[in-house]
Coordinates of C-alpha atoms in Angstrom, one line a residue:
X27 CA -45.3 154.6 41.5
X28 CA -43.1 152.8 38.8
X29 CA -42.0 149.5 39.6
X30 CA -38.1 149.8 39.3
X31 CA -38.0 145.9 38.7
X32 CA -39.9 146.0 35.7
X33 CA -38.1 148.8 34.0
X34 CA -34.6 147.0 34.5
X35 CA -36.4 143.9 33.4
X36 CA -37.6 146.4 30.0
X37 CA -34.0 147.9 29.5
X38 CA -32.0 144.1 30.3
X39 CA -34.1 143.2 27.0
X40 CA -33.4 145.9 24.5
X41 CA -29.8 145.5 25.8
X42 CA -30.1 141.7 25.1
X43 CA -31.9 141.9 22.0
X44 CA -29.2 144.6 20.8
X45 CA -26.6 142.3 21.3
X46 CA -28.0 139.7 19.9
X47 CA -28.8 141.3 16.6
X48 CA -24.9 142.5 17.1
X49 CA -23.5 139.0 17.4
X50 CA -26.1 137.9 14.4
X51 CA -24.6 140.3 12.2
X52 CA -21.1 139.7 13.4
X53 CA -21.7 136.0 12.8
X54 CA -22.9 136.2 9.4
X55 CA -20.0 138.4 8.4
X56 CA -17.3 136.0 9.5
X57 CA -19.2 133.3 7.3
X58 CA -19.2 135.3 4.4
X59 CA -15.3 135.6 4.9
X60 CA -14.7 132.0 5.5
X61 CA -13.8 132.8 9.1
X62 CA -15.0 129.5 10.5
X63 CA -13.3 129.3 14.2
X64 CA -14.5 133.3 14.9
X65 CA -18.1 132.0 13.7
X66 CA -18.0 129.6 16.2
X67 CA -17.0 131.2 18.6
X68 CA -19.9 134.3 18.2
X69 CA -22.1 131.1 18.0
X70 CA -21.3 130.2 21.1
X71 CA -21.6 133.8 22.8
X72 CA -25.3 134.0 20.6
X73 CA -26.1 131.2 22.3
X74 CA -25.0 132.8 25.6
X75 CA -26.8 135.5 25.1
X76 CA -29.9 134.2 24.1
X77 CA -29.9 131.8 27.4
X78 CA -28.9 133.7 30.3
X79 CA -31.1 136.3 32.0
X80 CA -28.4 137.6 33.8
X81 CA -26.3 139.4 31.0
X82 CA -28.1 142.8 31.6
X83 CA -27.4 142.3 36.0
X84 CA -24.1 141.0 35.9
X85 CA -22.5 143.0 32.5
X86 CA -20.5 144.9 35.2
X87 CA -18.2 141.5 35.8
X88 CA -14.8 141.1 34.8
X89 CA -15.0 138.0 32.2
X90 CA -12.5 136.0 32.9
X91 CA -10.7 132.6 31.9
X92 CA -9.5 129.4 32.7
X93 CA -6.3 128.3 31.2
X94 CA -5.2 125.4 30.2
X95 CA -1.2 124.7 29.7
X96 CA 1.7 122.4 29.8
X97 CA 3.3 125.2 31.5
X98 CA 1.4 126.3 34.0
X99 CA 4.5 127.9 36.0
X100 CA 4.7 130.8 33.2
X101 CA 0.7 131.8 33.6
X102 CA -0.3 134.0 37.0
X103 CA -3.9 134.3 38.4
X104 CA -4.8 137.7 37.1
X105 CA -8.4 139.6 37.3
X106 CA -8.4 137.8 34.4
X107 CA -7.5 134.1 35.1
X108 CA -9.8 132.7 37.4
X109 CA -7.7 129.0 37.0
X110 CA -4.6 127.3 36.0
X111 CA -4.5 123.8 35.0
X112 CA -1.8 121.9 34.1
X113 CA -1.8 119.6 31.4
X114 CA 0.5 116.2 30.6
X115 CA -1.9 113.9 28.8
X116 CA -5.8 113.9 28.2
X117 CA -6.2 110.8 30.3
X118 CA -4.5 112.6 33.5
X119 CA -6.3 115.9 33.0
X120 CA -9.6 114.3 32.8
X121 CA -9.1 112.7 35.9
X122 CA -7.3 115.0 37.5
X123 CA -8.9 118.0 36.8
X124 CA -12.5 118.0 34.6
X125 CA -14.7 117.9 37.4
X126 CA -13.1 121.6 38.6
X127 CA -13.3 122.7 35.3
X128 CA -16.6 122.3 34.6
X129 CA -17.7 123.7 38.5
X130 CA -15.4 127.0 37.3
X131 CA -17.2 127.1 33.9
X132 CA -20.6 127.0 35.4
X133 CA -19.7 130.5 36.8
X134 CA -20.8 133.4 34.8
X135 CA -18.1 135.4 35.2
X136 CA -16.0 132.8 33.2
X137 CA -16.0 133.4 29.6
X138 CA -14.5 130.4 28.5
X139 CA -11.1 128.1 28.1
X140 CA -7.6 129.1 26.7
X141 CA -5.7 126.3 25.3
X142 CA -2.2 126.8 25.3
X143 CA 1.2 125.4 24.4
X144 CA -0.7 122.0 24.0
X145 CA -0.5 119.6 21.1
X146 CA -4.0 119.1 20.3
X147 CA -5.5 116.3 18.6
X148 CA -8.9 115.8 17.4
X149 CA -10.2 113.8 20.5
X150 CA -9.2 116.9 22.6
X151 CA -10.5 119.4 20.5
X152 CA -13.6 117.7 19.9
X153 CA -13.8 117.0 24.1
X154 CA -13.7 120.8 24.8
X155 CA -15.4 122.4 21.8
X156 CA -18.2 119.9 23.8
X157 CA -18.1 120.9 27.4
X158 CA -17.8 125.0 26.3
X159 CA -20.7 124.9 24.0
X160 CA -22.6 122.8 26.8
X161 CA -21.6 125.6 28.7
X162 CA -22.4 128.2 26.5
X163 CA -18.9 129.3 26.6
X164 CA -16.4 130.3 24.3
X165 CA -12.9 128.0 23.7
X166 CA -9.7 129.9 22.4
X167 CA -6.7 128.6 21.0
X168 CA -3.5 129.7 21.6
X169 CA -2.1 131.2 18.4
X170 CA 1.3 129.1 18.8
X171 CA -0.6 126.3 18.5
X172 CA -0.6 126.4 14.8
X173 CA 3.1 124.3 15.0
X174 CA 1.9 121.2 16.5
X175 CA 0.4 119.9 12.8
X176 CA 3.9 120.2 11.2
X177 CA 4.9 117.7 14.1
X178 CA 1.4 114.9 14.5
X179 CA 0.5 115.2 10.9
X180 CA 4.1 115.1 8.6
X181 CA 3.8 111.8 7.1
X182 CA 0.1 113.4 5.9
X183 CA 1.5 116.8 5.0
X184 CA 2.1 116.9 1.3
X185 CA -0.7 114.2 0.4
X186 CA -3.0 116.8 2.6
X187 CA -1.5 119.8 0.3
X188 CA -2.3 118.2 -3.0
X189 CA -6.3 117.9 -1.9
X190 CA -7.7 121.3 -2.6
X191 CA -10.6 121.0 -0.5
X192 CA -13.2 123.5 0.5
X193 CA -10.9 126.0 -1.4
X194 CA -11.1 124.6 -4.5
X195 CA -13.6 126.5 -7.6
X196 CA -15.7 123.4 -8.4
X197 CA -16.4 120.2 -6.4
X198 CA -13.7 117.4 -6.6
X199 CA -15.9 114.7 -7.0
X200 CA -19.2 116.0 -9.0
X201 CA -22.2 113.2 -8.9
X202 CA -24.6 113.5 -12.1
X203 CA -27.7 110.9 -10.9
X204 CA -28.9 110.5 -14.4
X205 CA -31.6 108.3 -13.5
X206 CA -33.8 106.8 -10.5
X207 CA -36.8 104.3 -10.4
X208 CA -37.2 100.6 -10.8
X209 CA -33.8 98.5 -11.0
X210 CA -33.4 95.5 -12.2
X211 CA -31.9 94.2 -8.7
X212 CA -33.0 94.3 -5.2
X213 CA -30.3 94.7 -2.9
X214 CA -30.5 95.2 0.5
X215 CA -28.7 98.8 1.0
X216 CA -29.9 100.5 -1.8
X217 CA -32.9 103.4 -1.3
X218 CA -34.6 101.8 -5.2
X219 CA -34.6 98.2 -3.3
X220 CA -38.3 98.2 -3.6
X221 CA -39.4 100.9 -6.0
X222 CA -42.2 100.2 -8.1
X223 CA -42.0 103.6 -10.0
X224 CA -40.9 104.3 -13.7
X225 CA -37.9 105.0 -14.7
X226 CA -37.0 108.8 -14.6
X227 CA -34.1 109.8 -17.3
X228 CA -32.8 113.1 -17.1
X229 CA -33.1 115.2 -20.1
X230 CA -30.1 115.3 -22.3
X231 CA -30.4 119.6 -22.3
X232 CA -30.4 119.0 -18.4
X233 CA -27.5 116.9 -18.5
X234 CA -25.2 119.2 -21.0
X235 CA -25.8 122.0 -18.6
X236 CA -25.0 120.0 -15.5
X237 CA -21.3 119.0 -17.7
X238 CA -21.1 122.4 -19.2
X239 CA -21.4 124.2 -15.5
X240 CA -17.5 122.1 -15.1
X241 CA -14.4 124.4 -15.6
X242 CA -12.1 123.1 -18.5
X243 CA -9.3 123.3 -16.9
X244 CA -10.3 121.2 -13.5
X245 CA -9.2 117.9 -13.2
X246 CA -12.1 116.5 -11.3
X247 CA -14.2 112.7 -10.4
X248 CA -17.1 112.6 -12.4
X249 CA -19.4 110.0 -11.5
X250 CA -22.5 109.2 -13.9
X251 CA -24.5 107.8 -11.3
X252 CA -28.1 106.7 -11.7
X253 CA -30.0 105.3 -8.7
X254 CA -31.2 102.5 -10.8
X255 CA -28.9 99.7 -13.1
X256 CA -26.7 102.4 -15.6
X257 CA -27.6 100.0 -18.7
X258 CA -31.2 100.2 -18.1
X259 CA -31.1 103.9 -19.5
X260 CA -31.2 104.3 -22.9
X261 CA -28.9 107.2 -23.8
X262 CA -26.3 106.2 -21.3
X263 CA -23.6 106.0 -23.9
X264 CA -24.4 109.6 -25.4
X265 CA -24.3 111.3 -21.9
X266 CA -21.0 109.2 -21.6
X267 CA -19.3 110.2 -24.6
X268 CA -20.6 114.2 -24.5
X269 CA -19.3 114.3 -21.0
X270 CA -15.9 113.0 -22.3
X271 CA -15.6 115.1 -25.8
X272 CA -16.5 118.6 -23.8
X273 CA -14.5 117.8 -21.1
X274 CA -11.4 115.4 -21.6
X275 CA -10.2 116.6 -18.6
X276 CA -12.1 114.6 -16.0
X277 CA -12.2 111.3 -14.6
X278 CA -15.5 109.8 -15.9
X279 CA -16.8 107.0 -13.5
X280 CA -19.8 105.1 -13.8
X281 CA -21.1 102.2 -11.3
X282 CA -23.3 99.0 -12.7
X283 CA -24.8 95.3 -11.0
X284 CA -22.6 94.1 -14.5
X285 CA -26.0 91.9 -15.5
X286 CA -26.7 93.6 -18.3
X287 CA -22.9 93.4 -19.7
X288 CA -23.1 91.5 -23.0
X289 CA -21.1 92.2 -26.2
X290 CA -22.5 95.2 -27.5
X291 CA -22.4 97.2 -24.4
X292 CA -18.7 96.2 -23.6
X293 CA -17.9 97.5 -27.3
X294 CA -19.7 100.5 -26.6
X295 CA -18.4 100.9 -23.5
X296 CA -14.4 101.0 -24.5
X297 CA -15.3 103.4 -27.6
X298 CA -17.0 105.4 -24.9
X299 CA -13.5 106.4 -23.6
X300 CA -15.0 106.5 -20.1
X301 CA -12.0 106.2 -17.5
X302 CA -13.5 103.8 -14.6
X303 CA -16.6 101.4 -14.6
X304 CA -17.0 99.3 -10.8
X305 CA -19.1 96.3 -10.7
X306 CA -20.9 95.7 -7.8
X307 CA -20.9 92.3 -7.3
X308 CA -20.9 92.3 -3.8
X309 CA -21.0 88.7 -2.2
X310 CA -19.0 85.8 -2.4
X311 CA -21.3 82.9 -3.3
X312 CA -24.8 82.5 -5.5
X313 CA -26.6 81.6 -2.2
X314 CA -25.1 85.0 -0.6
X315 CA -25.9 87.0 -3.6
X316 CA -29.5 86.0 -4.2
X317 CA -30.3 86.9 -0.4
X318 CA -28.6 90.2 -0.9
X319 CA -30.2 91.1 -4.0
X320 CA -33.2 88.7 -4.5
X321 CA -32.2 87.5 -7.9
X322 CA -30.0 84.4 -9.0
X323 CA -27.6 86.4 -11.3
X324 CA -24.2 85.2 -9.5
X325 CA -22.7 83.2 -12.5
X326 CA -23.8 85.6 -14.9
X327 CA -22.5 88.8 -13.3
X328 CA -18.7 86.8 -12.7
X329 CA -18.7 85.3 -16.6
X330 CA -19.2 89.1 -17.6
X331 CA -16.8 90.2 -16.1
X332 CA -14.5 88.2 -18.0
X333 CA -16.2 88.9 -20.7
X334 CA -15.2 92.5 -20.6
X335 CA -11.8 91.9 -20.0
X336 CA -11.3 89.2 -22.4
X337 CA -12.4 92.4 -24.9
X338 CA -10.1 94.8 -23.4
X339 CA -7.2 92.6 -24.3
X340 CA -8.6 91.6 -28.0
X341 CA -9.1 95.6 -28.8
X342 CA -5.4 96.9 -26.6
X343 CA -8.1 98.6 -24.6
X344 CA -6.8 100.3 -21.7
X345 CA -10.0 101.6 -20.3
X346 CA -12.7 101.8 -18.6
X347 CA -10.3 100.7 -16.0
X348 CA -12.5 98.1 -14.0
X349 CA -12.8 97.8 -10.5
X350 CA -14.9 94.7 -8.5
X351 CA -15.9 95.9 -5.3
X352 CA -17.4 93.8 -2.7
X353 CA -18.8 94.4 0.2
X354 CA -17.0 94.4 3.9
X355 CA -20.1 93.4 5.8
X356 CA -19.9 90.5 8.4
X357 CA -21.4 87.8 6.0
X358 CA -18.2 88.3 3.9
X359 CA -15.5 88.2 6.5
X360 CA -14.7 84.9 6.6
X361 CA -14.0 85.0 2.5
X362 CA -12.4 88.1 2.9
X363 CA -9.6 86.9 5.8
X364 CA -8.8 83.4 3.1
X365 CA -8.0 86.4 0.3
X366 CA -11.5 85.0 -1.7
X367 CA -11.8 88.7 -3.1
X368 CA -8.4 88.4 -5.2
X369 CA -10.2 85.4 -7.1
X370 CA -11.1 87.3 -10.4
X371 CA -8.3 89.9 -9.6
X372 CA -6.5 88.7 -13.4
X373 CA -9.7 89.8 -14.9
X374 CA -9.7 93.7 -13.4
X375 CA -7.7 96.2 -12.5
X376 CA -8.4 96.7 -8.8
X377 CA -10.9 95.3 -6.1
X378 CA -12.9 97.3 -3.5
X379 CA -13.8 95.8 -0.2
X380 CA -16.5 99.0 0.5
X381 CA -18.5 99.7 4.1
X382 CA -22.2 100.7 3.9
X383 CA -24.2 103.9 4.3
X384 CA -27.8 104.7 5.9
X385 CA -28.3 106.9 3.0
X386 CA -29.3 109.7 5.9
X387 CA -31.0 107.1 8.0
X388 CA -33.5 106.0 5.1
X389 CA -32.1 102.0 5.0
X390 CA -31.8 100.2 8.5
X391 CA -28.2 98.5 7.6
X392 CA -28.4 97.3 10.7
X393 CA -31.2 95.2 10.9
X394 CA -30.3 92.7 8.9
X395 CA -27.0 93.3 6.9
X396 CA -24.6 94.3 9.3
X397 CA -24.1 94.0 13.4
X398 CA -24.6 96.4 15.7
X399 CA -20.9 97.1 15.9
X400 CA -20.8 97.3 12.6
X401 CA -19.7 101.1 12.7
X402 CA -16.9 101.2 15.2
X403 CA -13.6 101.0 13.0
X404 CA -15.1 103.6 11.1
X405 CA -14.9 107.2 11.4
X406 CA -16.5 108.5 14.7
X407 CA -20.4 110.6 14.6
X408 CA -18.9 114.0 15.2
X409 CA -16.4 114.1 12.7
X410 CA -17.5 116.6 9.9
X411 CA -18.6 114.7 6.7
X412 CA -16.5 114.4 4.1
X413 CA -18.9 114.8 1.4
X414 CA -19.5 118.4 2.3
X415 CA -16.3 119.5 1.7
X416 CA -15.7 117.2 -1.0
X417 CA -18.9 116.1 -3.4
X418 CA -21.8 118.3 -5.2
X419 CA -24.9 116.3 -6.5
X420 CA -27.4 117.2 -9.5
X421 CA -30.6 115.1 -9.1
X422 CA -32.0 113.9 -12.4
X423 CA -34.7 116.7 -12.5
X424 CA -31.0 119.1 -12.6
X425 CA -32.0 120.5 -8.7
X426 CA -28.5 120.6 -6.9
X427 CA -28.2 118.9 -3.1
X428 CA -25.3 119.0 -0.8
X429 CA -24.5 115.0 -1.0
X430 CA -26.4 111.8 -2.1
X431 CA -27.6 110.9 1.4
X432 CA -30.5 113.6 0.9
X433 CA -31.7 112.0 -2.4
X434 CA -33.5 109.2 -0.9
X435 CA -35.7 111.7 1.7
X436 CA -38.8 112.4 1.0
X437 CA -38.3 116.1 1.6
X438 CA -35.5 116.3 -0.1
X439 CA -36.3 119.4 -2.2
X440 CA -36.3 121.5 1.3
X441 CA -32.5 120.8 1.1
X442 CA -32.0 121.8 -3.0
X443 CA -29.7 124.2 -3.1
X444 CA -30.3 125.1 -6.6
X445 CA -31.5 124.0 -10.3
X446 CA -29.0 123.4 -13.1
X447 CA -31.2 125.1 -15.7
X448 CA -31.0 128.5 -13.7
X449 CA -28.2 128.4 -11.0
X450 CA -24.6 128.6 -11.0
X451 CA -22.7 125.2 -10.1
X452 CA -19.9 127.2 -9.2
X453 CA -21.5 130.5 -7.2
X454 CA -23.7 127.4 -5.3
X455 CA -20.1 125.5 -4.2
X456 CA -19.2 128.7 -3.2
X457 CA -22.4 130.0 -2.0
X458 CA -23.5 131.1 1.6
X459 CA -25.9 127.7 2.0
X460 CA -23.5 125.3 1.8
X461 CA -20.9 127.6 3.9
X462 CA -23.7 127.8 6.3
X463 CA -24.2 124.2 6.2
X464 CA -20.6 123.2 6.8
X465 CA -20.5 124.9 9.8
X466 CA -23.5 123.4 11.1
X467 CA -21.9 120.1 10.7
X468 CA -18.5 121.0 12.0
X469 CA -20.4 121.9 15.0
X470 CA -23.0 118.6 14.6
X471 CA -25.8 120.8 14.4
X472 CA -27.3 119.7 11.0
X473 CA -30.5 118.0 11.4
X474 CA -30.1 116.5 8.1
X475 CA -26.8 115.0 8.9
X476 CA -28.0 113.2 12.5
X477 CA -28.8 110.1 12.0
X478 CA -26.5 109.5 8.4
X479 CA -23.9 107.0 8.4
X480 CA -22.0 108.2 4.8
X481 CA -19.6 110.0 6.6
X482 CA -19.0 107.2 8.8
X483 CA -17.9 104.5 5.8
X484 CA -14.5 106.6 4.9
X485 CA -12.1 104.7 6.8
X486 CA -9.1 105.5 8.9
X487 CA -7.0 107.4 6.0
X488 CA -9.9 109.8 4.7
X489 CA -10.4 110.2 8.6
X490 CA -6.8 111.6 9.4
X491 CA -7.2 113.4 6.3
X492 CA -10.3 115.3 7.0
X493 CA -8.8 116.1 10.5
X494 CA -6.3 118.1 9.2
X495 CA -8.7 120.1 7.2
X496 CA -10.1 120.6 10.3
X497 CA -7.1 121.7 11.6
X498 CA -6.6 124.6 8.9
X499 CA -10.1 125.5 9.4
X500 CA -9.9 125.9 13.5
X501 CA -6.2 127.5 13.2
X502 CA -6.3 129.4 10.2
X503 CA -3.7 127.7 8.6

């Protein structure tokens, strides 16, 4: 005799694994189309799927909702609303009525949570895009809902329409590491701190391909970055003047430690035509600056500096426009409150007080550098990262990543996304593996991104900024 049981047991399966394969084709579909918010959402019900053994048994049910509203007197308990819960401010609803939200979500009849006729900012969003996906629910957003930006966000509206973002053709800021290995510094946040290898120069054919791969009619950030001291290389100035010739369009940016700034390479430098050079001088004081970077350089690095600009005004040089950046760390507070930064501020043309990174998790920041609060005016874990949406990197070797923080892994290539010599720049931005990893992130599922703190050093501007991008991705704006 057959065992009913175990042939409803056999056909629950191939329905589940049907559906699954549905939702998997469905979800790769909406990816390819840039349909972020309905990708998350199949995510969600894949998830679902893949979880519950009752889908087969209980596939009968009415799904139903909960909603959510300022107006709760215009909704009606249907065979489709399950609850109504009325919402004033995040604070009230949480105490008010979470706990019963989450007992009516455990159900499995409920599908999920409508939002509706609620101005949602990013701390709500981000608080129930949690609880569903815990859930392995589904959160939808009332269509209307799209007005609420013009209202939070107007004071960021046109600056936010003049980024072009993930819709863009190219990268707005493209990152050419044309170097990495021993440096002639040690400092404390850098990944090359204690290298002991050679120096590895990218080819000059590898180099013209990662500049040629650049529209000609972008206007982009460029930053020749090597993850060593730039003047250490010695066809800096040749990558620096091809870059600007082929492409006079872009902003050419370079970083340096400014030891190695004498006469010549300050000459060089302004008949370079690059646009921006920072110096990294980091700390206040010589005692500061040798236990930061482990060599006495303090006095040399600030003389340079006026070295350059003394130059600039000799020649009626208007670039490289130089910025001083120092770092906002707690060591450097107490110069930075008595305004000790805008001492050589007659000698450049801006100062940067900058955050640090983890570089992915690689460098401990917070061992010795920082405090353990040292993150928390900073932008919070499970915002997307900025870089993602913003930055493309070509390694030395030409292999293409997602974002500097990978650089410094020692499995990086499993995250290459490409080789200059035989990929498209452009049909890689565009591609399906950084779409794929973008959503990952949105959703704080990218392994690579857990434990990295880059995104976390943007600030409060860049923060609001991103949000709204956000925004147009959820709402289809």
């Amino acid at each position: 005799m057959v065992d009913k049981n175990i042939f409803l047991k056999n056909e629950q399966q191939i329905v589940k694994e049907c559906r699954v394969d549905n939702l998997n084709e469905q979800y790769n579909e909406l990816i390819k189309n840039e349909k972020y918010t309905q990708a998350s959402r199949i995510l969600n019900l894949l998830k679902a799927t893949l979880k519950s053994e009752e889908d087969f048994l209980n596939k009968k049910l009415i799904k139903k909702i909960i909603i959510i509203t300022s107006k709760p007197e215009l909704e009606l308990l249907s065979e489709k609303v399950c609850l109504i819960l009325k919402f004033t401010t995040f604070k009230e609803f949480i105490n008010d009525y979470a706990f019963r939200m989450i007992l009516y979500l455990k159900q499995f009849e409920v599908d999920g949570i409508l939002l509706k006729d609620i101005t949602v900012d990013l701390e709500i969003l981000e608080y129930f895009i949690r609880i569903t996906e815990k859930e392995g629910k589904t959160l939808y957003l009332f269509e209307k809902q799209n007005s609420y930006i013009e209202d939070t966000y107007v004071f960021y509206k046109q600056f936010i329409e003049d980024i072009p973002w993930g819709n863009s053709i190219f990268p707005t800021e493209y990152c050419i590491i044309i170097a990495e290995g021993k440096c002639n510094l040690k400092c404390k946040m850098c990944p090359q701190a204690n290298s002991s290898s050679k120096l590895r120069i990218m080819e000059m054919d590898t180099y013209k391909k990662a500049v040629d791969a650049i529209p000609d009619n972008i206007e982009i950030k460029v930053s020749i970055t090597p993850l060593t001291e730039p003047f250490l290389i010695p066809d800096l100035m040749d990558k620096i003047k091809y870059l600007k010739k082929t492409k006079p369009l872009v902003n050419a940016t370079l970083n340096t430690n400014g030891v190695l700034l004498n006469n010549k390479v300050i000459d060089d430098l302004i008949a370079s035509k690059l646009d921006a050079l920072t110096i990294s001088l980091n700390m206040f004081n010589k005692n500061d600056f040798e236990w930061f970077t482990g060599v006495n350089k303090f006095d040399v690095i600030e003389e340079n500096i006026k070295k350059l600009s003394r130059r600039k005004k000799e020649t009626g040089a208007i670039f490289p426009q130089v910025i001083l950046q120092y770092l906002n760390i707690p060591k450097n507070i107490p110069y930075i409150e008595k305004n000790e930064h805008q001492k050589l501020k007659q000698y450049v043309d801006s100062i940067s007080l900058r955050g640090l990174s983890n570089w992915g998790g690689v460098i401990d920041i917070k061992n010795d550098i920082t405090t353990k609060n040292f993150n928390n005016h900073y932008c919070r874990k499970e915002l997307p990262c900025i870089s993602l949406w913003n930055d493309l990197v070509i390694d030395w070797n030409g292999a293409i990543y997602p974002c500097c923080a990978v650089l410094p892994m020692k499995n990086k290539k499993e995250f290459a996304l490409g080789n200059v010599q035989n990929d498209s720049v452009q049909d890689i931005w565009n591609g399906e593996a950084l779409k794929e990893l973008r959503l990952k992130q949105l959703l704080n599922e990218e392994v690579i991104c857990k434990e990295c703190g880059i995104y976390e050093e943007t600030g409060d501007f860049i923060c609001l900024i991103l949000n709204e991008k956000i925004k147009q991705i959820m709402f289809h704006l």
